[in-house]
Amino acid sequence: MERIGPYRLVRRLGIGGMGEVFLAYDERLERPVAIKQLRRESAFDPGRRERLRREARSAARLSHPHIVQVYDILEAGPADSGDSIVMEYVAGRSVAEILQEGPLPLPTAVAIAWQIADGLAAAHAAGLVHRDLKAENVLVEDGGRARILDFGLAKPLDGNESTLTEHGAVLGTYRSMSPEQSRGEPADARSDLFSFGVL
């Protein structure tokens, strides 16, 4: 039975540019969790490890019904495959997956948009700008509740914490980023609002 730390792996949920996400089971608290683990080729890259840790710290600052909660971070040992973030498991689909079936009915679209805006406002009130809001980073539970995830590019609005970003570097997703992000300029809450409007 494969494990990551104390968590028993159930199945892979997805794979991205930097990591893989697994459904796992916490046998101590008897609950399902989602685990995002750095891919093997990124496992010992100091910049990517720090970006994962920053994602965990950023999301852990937030406790809101429309943001996926972070529970734990596991740092890799010499024989491990990579650092991991342990998160709340949300049973549902991303907005991107839902939209593959066609346009949403207007009442559903408005309800999801309101929830995303509410979660985004909470992140901004906590001093964080997401910087990568897009359809793939919003999950919708089977009951209709929307949840923002993936704070891997988040940065403090006060600028007091290193962002791991060189001046002029472009981070985000080209089809949803704000004009200032595409120019490598500093992003703030207004940048997230632009991405929200695109979404």
mmCIF file of C-alpha atoms in Angstrom:
data_model
loop_
_atom_site.group_PDB
_atom_site.id
_atom_site.type_symbol
_atom_site.label_atom_id
_atom_site.label_comp_id
_atom_site.label_asym_id
_atom_site.label_seq_id
_atom_site.Cartn_x
_atom_site.Cartn_y
_atom_site.Cartn_z
ATOM 1 C CA MET A 1 0.000 0.000 0.000
ATOM 2 C CA GLU A 2 1.653 3.241 -1.131
ATOM 3 C CA ARG A 3 1.846 6.123 1.311
ATOM 4 C CA ILE A 4 2.990 9.720 1.558
ATOM 5 C CA GLY A 5 3.980 10.249 5.169
ATOM 6 C CA PRO A 6 1.102 9.042 7.346
ATOM 7 C CA TYR A 7 -1.404 9.248 4.483
ATOM 8 C CA ARG A 8 -2.529 6.231 2.450
ATOM 9 C CA LEU A 9 -2.779 6.968 -1.272
ATOM 10 C CA VAL A 10 -6.047 6.041 -2.972
ATOM 11 C CA ARG A 11 -5.628 7.318 -6.548
ATOM 12 C CA ARG A 12 -4.166 10.099 -8.654
ATOM 13 C CA LEU A 13 -6.537 13.004 -9.251
ATOM 14 C CA GLY A 14 -4.440 14.996 -11.692
ATOM 15 C CA ILE A 15 -1.034 16.132 -12.853
ATOM 16 C CA GLY A 16 0.259 19.616 -13.625
ATOM 17 C CA GLY A 17 3.431 21.389 -14.608
ATOM 18 C CA MET A 18 4.986 21.263 -11.153
ATOM 19 C CA GLY A 19 3.197 18.506 -9.277
ATOM 20 C CA GLU A 20 0.742 15.658 -9.000
ATOM 21 C CA VAL A 21 -2.417 15.623 -6.891
ATOM 22 C CA PHE A 22 -3.616 12.466 -5.158
ATOM 23 C CA LEU A 23 -6.689 11.446 -3.234
ATOM 24 C CA ALA A 24 -5.439 9.985 0.042
ATOM 25 C CA TYR A 25 -6.838 8.864 3.358
ATOM 26 C CA ASP A 26 -5.824 10.144 6.782
ATOM 27 C CA GLU A 27 -6.204 7.044 8.948
ATOM 28 C CA ARG A 28 -5.575 8.989 12.153
ATOM 29 C CA LEU A 29 -8.504 11.391 11.667
ATOM 30 C CA GLU A 30 -10.446 9.049 9.370
ATOM 31 C CA ARG A 31 -11.023 11.495 6.545
ATOM 32 C CA PRO A 32 -10.112 11.830 2.867
ATOM 33 C CA VAL A 33 -7.525 14.463 1.925
ATOM 34 C CA ALA A 34 -5.956 15.750 -1.283
ATOM 35 C CA ILE A 35 -2.157 15.723 -1.477
ATOM 36 C CA LYS A 36 -0.231 17.879 -3.920
ATOM 37 C CA GLN A 37 3.289 16.524 -4.344
ATOM 38 C CA LEU A 38 6.176 17.926 -6.351
ATOM 39 C CA ARG A 39 7.023 15.778 -9.357
ATOM 40 C CA ARG A 40 10.271 13.811 -9.114
ATOM 41 C CA GLU A 41 12.123 16.061 -11.543
ATOM 42 C CA SER A 42 11.206 19.085 -9.374
ATOM 43 C CA ALA A 43 11.539 17.414 -5.986
ATOM 44 C CA PHE A 44 14.941 18.812 -5.078
ATOM 45 C CA ASP A 45 14.813 22.119 -6.957
ATOM 46 C CA PRO A 46 15.164 24.714 -4.150
ATOM 47 C CA GLY A 47 13.036 27.307 -5.981
ATOM 48 C CA ARG A 48 10.159 24.915 -6.610
ATOM 49 C CA ARG A 49 10.310 23.562 -3.075
ATOM 50 C CA GLU A 50 10.116 27.089 -1.698
ATOM 51 C CA ARG A 51 7.219 27.910 -4.050
ATOM 52 C CA LEU A 52 5.309 24.873 -2.724
ATOM 53 C CA ARG A 53 6.016 25.894 0.875
ATOM 54 C CA ARG A 54 4.855 29.418 0.107
ATOM 55 C CA GLU A 55 1.639 28.040 -1.398
ATOM 56 C CA ALA A 56 1.020 26.101 1.827
ATOM 57 C CA ARG A 57 1.741 29.116 4.033
ATOM 58 C CA SER A 58 -0.415 31.421 1.917
ATOM 59 C CA ALA A 59 -3.450 29.138 1.791
ATOM 60 C CA ALA A 60 -3.067 28.156 5.463
ATOM 61 C CA ARG A 61 -3.638 31.828 6.392
ATOM 62 C CA LEU A 62 -7.122 31.576 4.915
ATOM 63 C CA SER A 63 -10.169 29.943 6.452
ATOM 64 C CA HIS A 64 -13.167 30.576 4.241
ATOM 65 C CA PRO A 65 -16.027 28.466 2.830
ATOM 66 C CA HIS A 66 -15.002 29.310 -0.756
ATOM 67 C CA ILE A 67 -11.267 28.563 -0.411
ATOM 68 C CA VAL A 68 -9.765 25.060 -0.184
ATOM 69 C CA GLN A 69 -8.223 24.637 3.285
ATOM 70 C CA VAL A 70 -4.597 23.524 3.775
ATOM 71 C CA TYR A 71 -4.018 21.035 6.616
ATOM 72 C CA ASP A 72 -0.321 20.167 6.570
ATOM 73 C CA ILE A 73 2.983 20.247 4.701
ATOM 74 C CA LEU A 74 5.314 17.265 4.465
ATOM 75 C CA GLU A 75 8.983 17.857 3.693
ATOM 76 C CA ALA A 76 10.787 15.164 1.731
ATOM 77 C CA GLY A 77 13.611 13.163 3.243
ATOM 78 C CA PRO A 78 16.556 11.816 1.189
ATOM 79 C CA ALA A 79 14.587 8.753 0.054
ATOM 80 C CA ASP A 80 11.315 10.565 -0.611
ATOM 81 C CA SER A 81 10.017 11.740 -3.962
ATOM 82 C CA GLY A 82 9.207 15.331 -3.010
ATOM 83 C CA ASP A 83 7.615 17.822 -0.659
ATOM 84 C CA SER A 84 3.812 17.679 -0.354
ATOM 85 C CA ILE A 85 0.895 19.857 0.706
ATOM 86 C CA VAL A 86 -2.017 18.127 2.427
ATOM 87 C CA MET A 87 -5.335 19.820 1.688
ATOM 88 C CA GLU A 88 -9.030 19.442 2.192
ATOM 89 C CA TYR A 89 -10.460 17.036 -0.375
ATOM 90 C CA VAL A 90 -13.230 18.617 -2.434
ATOM 91 C CA ALA A 91 -15.444 16.162 -4.301
ATOM 92 C CA GLY A 92 -16.385 17.944 -7.482
ATOM 93 C CA ARG A 93 -15.094 19.256 -10.800
ATOM 94 C CA SER A 94 -13.202 22.321 -11.906
ATOM 95 C CA VAL A 95 -15.068 25.107 -13.669
ATOM 96 C CA ALA A 96 -12.941 24.276 -16.734
ATOM 97 C CA GLU A 97 -14.259 20.688 -16.727
ATOM 98 C CA ILE A 98 -17.852 21.832 -16.257
ATOM 99 C CA LEU A 99 -17.605 24.310 -19.144
ATOM 100 C CA GLN A 100 -16.538 21.534 -21.517
ATOM 101 C CA GLU A 101 -20.197 20.493 -21.488
ATOM 102 C CA GLY A 102 -21.282 23.921 -22.731
ATOM 103 C CA PRO A 103 -22.306 27.289 -21.296
ATOM 104 C CA LEU A 104 -23.722 27.420 -17.781
ATOM 105 C CA PRO A 105 -27.314 28.522 -17.172
ATOM 106 C CA LEU A 106 -27.273 32.171 -16.079
ATOM 107 C CA PRO A 107 -28.433 31.547 -12.461
ATOM 108 C CA THR A 108 -25.718 28.899 -12.001
ATOM 109 C CA ALA A 109 -23.028 31.138 -13.501
ATOM 110 C CA VAL A 110 -24.043 34.044 -11.248
ATOM 111 C CA ALA A 111 -24.069 31.817 -8.145
ATOM 112 C CA ILE A 112 -20.579 30.461 -8.886
ATOM 113 C CA ALA A 113 -19.257 33.940 -9.717
ATOM 114 C CA TRP A 114 -20.600 35.348 -6.444
ATOM 115 C CA GLN A 115 -18.857 32.602 -4.460
ATOM 116 C CA ILE A 116 -15.540 33.105 -6.271
ATOM 117 C CA ALA A 117 -15.753 36.859 -5.628
ATOM 118 C CA ASP A 118 -16.477 36.196 -1.946
ATOM 119 C CA GLY A 119 -13.432 33.917 -1.605
ATOM 120 C CA LEU A 120 -11.240 36.342 -3.526
ATOM 121 C CA ALA A 121 -12.351 39.210 -1.273
ATOM 122 C CA ALA A 122 -11.374 37.128 1.776
ATOM 123 C CA ALA A 123 -7.904 36.481 0.317
ATOM 124 C CA HIS A 124 -7.449 40.195 -0.382
ATOM 125 C CA ALA A 125 -8.661 41.096 3.116
ATOM 126 C CA ALA A 126 -6.019 38.691 4.473
ATOM 127 C CA GLY A 127 -3.393 40.536 2.416
ATOM 128 C CA LEU A 128 -2.915 38.044 -0.423
ATOM 129 C CA VAL A 129 -3.192 38.399 -4.190
ATOM 130 C CA HIS A 130 -3.769 35.053 -5.963
ATOM 131 C CA ARG A 131 -2.187 35.930 -9.359
ATOM 132 C CA ASP A 132 -3.443 32.784 -11.139
ATOM 133 C CA LEU A 133 -7.233 32.811 -10.935
ATOM 134 C CA LYS A 134 -8.660 30.744 -13.799
ATOM 135 C CA ALA A 135 -11.289 28.097 -14.505
ATOM 136 C CA GLU A 136 -8.883 25.261 -13.661
ATOM 137 C CA ASN A 137 -8.273 26.735 -10.185
ATOM 138 C CA VAL A 138 -11.905 26.796 -9.072
ATOM 139 C CA LEU A 139 -13.601 23.579 -7.973
ATOM 140 C CA VAL A 140 -17.362 23.236 -7.737
ATOM 141 C CA GLU A 141 -18.670 20.676 -5.283
ATOM 142 C CA ASP A 142 -21.526 18.380 -6.233
ATOM 143 C CA GLY A 143 -23.859 20.585 -4.164
ATOM 144 C CA GLY A 144 -22.829 23.706 -6.087
ATOM 145 C CA ARG A 145 -20.352 25.339 -3.688
ATOM 146 C CA ALA A 146 -17.352 26.922 -5.452
ATOM 147 C CA ARG A 147 -13.850 26.693 -3.928
ATOM 148 C CA ILE A 148 -10.683 28.557 -5.007
ATOM 149 C CA LEU A 149 -7.458 26.560 -4.912
ATOM 150 C CA ASP A 150 -3.789 26.737 -5.953
ATOM 151 C CA PHE A 151 -2.148 29.674 -4.232
ATOM 152 C CA GLY A 152 1.230 28.714 -5.722
ATOM 153 C CA LEU A 153 1.740 32.158 -7.271
ATOM 154 C CA ALA A 154 0.147 34.119 -4.414
ATOM 155 C CA LYS A 155 2.033 37.042 -2.932
ATOM 156 C CA PRO A 156 1.419 39.386 0.002
ATOM 157 C CA LEU A 157 -0.152 42.696 -0.917
ATOM 158 C CA ASP A 158 2.187 44.473 1.510
ATOM 159 C CA GLY A 159 5.257 43.201 -0.355
ATOM 160 C CA ASN A 160 6.995 42.136 2.879
ATOM 161 C CA GLU A 161 7.634 38.557 1.773
ATOM 162 C CA SER A 162 9.891 37.436 -1.055
ATOM 163 C CA THR A 163 7.838 36.391 -4.077
ATOM 164 C CA LEU A 164 10.541 34.266 -5.750
ATOM 165 C CA THR A 165 9.909 36.429 -8.802
ATOM 166 C CA GLU A 166 12.592 38.380 -10.580
ATOM 167 C CA HIS A 167 11.638 41.899 -11.625
ATOM 168 C CA GLY A 168 10.157 41.712 -15.113
ATOM 169 C CA ALA A 169 9.383 37.971 -14.908
ATOM 170 C CA VAL A 170 5.964 36.920 -16.213
ATOM 171 C CA LEU A 171 4.040 34.506 -13.985
ATOM 172 C CA GLY A 172 0.477 33.314 -14.415
ATOM 173 C CA THR A 173 -1.642 31.939 -17.230
ATOM 174 C CA TYR A 174 -1.523 34.008 -20.422
ATOM 175 C CA ARG A 175 -5.233 33.742 -21.262
ATOM 176 C CA SER A 176 -6.388 35.002 -17.863
ATOM 177 C CA MET A 177 -3.646 37.297 -16.567
ATOM 178 C CA SER A 178 -3.960 41.053 -16.244
ATOM 179 C CA PRO A 179 -2.090 43.424 -18.591
ATOM 180 C CA GLU A 180 0.344 44.404 -15.818
ATOM 181 C CA GLN A 181 1.168 40.757 -15.144
ATOM 182 C CA SER A 182 1.797 40.146 -18.856
ATOM 183 C CA ARG A 183 4.283 43.043 -18.781
ATOM 184 C CA GLY A 184 6.083 41.614 -15.728
ATOM 185 C CA GLU A 185 4.904 44.490 -13.528
ATOM 186 C CA PRO A 186 3.759 44.176 -9.895
ATOM 187 C CA ALA A 187 0.292 42.660 -9.385
ATOM 188 C CA ASP A 188 -2.230 43.675 -6.750
ATOM 189 C CA ALA A 189 -5.877 42.975 -5.942
ATOM 190 C CA ARG A 190 -6.955 44.712 -9.164
ATOM 191 C CA SER A 191 -4.970 42.118 -11.131
ATOM 192 C CA ASP A 192 -7.069 39.360 -9.553
ATOM 193 C CA LEU A 193 -10.229 41.287 -10.403
ATOM 194 C CA PHE A 194 -9.171 41.412 -14.054
ATOM 195 C CA SER A 195 -8.650 37.628 -14.025
ATOM 196 C CA PHE A 196 -12.000 37.229 -12.284
ATOM 197 C CA GLY A 197 -13.643 39.223 -15.067
ATOM 198 C CA VAL A 198 -12.016 36.980 -17.695
ATOM 199 C CA LEU A 199 -13.188 33.896 -15.817
#
